mmCIF file of C-alpha atoms in Angstrom:
data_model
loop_
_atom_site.group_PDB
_atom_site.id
_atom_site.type_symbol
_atom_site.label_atom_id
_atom_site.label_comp_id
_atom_site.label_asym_id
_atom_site.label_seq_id
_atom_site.Cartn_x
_atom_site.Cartn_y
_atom_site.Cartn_z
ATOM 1 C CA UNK A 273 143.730 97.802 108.224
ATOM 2 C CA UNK A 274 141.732 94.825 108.097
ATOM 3 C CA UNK A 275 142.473 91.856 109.517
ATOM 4 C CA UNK A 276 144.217 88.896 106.989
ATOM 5 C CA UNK A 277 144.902 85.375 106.924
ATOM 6 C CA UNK A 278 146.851 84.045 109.762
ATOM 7 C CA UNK A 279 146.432 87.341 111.819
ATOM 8 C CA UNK A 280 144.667 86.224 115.537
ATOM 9 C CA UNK A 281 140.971 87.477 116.231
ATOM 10 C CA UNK A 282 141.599 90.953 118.247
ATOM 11 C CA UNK A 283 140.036 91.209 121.555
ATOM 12 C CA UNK A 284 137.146 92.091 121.788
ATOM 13 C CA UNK A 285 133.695 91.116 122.949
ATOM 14 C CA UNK A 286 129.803 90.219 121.017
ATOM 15 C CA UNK A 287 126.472 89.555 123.168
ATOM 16 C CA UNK A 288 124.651 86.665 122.856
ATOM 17 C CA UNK A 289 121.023 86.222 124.222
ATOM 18 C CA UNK A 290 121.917 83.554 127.307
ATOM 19 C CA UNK A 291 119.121 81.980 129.551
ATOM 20 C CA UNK A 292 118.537 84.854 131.603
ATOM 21 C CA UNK A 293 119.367 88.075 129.368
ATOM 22 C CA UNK A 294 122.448 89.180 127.275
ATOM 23 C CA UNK A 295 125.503 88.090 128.059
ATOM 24 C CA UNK A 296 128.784 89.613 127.290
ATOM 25 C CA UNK A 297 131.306 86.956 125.150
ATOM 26 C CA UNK A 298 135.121 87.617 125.190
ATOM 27 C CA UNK A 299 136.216 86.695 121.965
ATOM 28 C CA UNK A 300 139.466 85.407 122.658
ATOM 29 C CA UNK A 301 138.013 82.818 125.002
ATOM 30 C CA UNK A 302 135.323 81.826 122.738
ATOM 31 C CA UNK A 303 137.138 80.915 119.849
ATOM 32 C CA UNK A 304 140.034 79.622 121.817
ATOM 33 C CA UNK A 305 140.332 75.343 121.093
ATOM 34 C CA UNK A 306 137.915 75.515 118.154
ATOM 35 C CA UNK A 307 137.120 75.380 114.584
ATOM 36 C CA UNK A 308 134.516 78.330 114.109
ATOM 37 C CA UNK A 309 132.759 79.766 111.282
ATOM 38 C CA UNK A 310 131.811 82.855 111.577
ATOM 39 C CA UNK A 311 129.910 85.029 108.762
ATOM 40 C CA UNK A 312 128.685 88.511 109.157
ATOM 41 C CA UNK A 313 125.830 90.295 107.891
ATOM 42 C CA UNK A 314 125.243 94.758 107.272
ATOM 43 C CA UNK A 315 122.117 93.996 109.385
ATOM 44 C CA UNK A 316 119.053 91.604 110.552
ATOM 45 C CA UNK A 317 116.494 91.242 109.110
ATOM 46 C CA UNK A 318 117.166 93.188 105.918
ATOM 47 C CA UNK A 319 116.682 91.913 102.500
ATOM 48 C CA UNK A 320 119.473 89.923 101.167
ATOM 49 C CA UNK A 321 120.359 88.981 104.582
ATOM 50 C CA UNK A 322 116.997 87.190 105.763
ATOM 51 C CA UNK A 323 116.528 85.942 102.297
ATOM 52 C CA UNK A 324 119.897 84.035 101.837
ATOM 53 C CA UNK A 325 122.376 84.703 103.815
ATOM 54 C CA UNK A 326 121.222 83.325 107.854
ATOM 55 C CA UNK A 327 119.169 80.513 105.942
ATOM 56 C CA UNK A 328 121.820 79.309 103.520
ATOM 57 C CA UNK A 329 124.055 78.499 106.971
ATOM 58 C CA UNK A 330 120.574 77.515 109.177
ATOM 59 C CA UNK A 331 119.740 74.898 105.850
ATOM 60 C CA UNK A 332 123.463 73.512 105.881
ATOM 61 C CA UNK A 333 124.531 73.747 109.551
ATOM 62 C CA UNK A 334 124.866 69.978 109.781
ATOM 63 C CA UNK A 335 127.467 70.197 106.553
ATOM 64 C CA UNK A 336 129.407 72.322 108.202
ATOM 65 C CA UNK A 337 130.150 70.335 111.343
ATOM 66 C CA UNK A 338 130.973 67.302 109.492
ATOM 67 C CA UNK A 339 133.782 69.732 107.883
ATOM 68 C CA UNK A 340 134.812 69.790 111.480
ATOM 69 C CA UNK A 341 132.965 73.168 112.483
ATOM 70 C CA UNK A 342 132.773 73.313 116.074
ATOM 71 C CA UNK A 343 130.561 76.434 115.843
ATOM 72 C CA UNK A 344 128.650 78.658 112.963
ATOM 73 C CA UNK A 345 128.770 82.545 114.536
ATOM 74 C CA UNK A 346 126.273 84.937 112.869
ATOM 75 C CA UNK A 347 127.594 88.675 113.508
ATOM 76 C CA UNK A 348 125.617 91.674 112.713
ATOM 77 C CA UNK A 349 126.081 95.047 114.340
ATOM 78 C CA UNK A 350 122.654 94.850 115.568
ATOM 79 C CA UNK A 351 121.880 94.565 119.372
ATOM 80 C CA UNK A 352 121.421 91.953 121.184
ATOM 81 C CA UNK A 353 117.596 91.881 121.530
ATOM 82 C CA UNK A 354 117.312 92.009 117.337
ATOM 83 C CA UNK A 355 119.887 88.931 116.978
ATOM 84 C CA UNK A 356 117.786 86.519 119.258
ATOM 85 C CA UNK A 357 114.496 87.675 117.599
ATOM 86 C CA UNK A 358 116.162 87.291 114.054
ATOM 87 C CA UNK A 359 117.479 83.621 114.935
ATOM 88 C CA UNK A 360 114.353 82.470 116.750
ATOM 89 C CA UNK A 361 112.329 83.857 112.985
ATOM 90 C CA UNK A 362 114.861 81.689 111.301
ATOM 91 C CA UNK A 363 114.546 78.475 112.706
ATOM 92 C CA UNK A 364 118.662 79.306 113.631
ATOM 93 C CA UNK A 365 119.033 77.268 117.387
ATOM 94 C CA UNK A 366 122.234 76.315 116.412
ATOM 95 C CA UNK A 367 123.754 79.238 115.165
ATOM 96 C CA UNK A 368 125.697 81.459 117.741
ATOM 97 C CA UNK A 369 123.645 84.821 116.982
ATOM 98 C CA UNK A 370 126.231 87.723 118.172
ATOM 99 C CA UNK A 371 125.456 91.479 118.396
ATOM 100 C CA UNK A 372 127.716 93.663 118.161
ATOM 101 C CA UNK A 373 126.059 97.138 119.047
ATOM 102 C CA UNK A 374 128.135 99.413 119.146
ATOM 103 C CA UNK A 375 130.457 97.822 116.167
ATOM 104 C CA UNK A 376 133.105 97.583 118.250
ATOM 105 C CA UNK A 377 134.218 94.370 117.395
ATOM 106 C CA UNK A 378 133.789 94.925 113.843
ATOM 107 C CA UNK A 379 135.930 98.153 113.318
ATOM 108 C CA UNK A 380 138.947 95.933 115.560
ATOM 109 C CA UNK A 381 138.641 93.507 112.417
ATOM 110 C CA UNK A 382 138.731 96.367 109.992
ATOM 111 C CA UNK A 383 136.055 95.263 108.674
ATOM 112 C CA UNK A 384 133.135 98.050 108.696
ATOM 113 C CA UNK A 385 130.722 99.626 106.275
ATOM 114 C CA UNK A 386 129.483 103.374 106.499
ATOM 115 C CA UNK A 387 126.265 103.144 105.661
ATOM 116 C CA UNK A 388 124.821 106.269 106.662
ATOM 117 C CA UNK A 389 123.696 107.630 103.602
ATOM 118 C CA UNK A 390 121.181 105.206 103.666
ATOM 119 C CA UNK A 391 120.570 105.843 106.654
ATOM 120 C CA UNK A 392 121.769 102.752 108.354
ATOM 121 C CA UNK A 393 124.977 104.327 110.308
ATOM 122 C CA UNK A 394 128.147 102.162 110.871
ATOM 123 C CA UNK A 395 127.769 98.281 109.661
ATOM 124 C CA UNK A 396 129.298 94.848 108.796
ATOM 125 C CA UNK A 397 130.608 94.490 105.712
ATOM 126 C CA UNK A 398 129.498 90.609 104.616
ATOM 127 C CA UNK A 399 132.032 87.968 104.778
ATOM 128 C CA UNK A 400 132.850 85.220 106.344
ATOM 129 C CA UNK A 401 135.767 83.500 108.274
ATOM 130 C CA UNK A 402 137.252 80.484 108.937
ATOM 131 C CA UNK A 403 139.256 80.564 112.538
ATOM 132 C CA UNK A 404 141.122 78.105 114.552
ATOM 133 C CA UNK A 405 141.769 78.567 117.482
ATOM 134 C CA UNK A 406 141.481 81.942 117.478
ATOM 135 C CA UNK A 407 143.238 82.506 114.194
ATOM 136 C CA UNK A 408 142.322 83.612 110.758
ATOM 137 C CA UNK A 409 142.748 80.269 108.069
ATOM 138 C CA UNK A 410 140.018 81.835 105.352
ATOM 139 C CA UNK A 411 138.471 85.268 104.609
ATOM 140 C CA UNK A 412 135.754 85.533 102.341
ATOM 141 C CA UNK A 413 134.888 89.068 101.763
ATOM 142 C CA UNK A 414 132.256 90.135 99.431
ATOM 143 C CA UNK A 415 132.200 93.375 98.075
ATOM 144 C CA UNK A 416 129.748 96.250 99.558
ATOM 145 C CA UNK A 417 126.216 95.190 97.819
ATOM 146 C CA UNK A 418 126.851 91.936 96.620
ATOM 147 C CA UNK A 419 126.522 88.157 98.023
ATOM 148 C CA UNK A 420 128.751 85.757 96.733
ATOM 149 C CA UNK A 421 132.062 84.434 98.446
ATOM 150 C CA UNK A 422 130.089 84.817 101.728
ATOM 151 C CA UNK A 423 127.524 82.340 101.265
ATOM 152 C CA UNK A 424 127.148 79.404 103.062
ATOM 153 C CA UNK A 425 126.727 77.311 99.332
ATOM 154 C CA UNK A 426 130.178 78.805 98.311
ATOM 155 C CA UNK A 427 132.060 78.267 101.727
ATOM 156 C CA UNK A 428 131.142 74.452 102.028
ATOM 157 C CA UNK A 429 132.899 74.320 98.636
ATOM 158 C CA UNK A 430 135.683 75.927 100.140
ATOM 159 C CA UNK A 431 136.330 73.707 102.957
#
């Protein structure tokens, strides 16, 4: 089942590209005492996803934290490695780019896409999520092959 609004973020754990390497983030201790949007992507540098989605929250970043976001989280079940490369090509410093390799994290929120047949194995679907403080306060879920309710235009006019 996925996870809803109001349910708290499961435990879990994404990578992040630190000073030194990857580094392993728990979840609940991340989003513990803040205001984070996260959005999630089927995969780096594809299409859709390099064309609109990462940019879209890159271009309005600084809307978003005077909404009171204390951090913009870009998930992808990519590895590590791929996430920092992806960021660094968009310009993205500010976002929190988190692999999730093994989609771990993703099938805890329910919120997977089988891919395979096109030859892309186990994924993200695209959303994103308001949480505070560790809880769920918005889901925006797009259906598998579109871009709408995700989008960084459509969630500042959700906020």
């Amino acid at each position: 089942m996925a996870v809803q609004i109001g349910d708290m973020l499961p435990n879990g754990q994404f990578q992040i590209m630190g000073v030194e390497g990857p580094e392993s983030v728990d979840v609940t201790e991340f989003f513990s005492g803040k205001r984070v949007l996260m959005f999630a992507v089927p995969g780096a540098f594809t299409p859709t996803c390099s064309a609109s989605h990462l940019p879209g929250y890159v271009v309005h970043y600084d809307a978003f934290k005077e909404k009171g976001i204390d951090e913009v989280v870009c998930l992808s079940v990519n590895d590590v490695f791929v996430m920092h490369a992806w960021g660094e090509a968009n310009n993205a410093e500010h976002l929190v780019m988190a692999a999730d390799g093994l989609a771990e994290f993703t099938h805890s929120l329910g919120l997977e896409l089988d891919i395979s047949a096109a030859k892309m194995g186990i994924r993200s679907l695209r959303y994103a999520m308001l949480v505070d403080h560790g809880i769920v306060q918005k889901l925006w879920l797009d259906e598998p092959g579109e871009y709408k309710v995700s989008s960084a235009e459509y969630v500042l006019t959700q906020l």
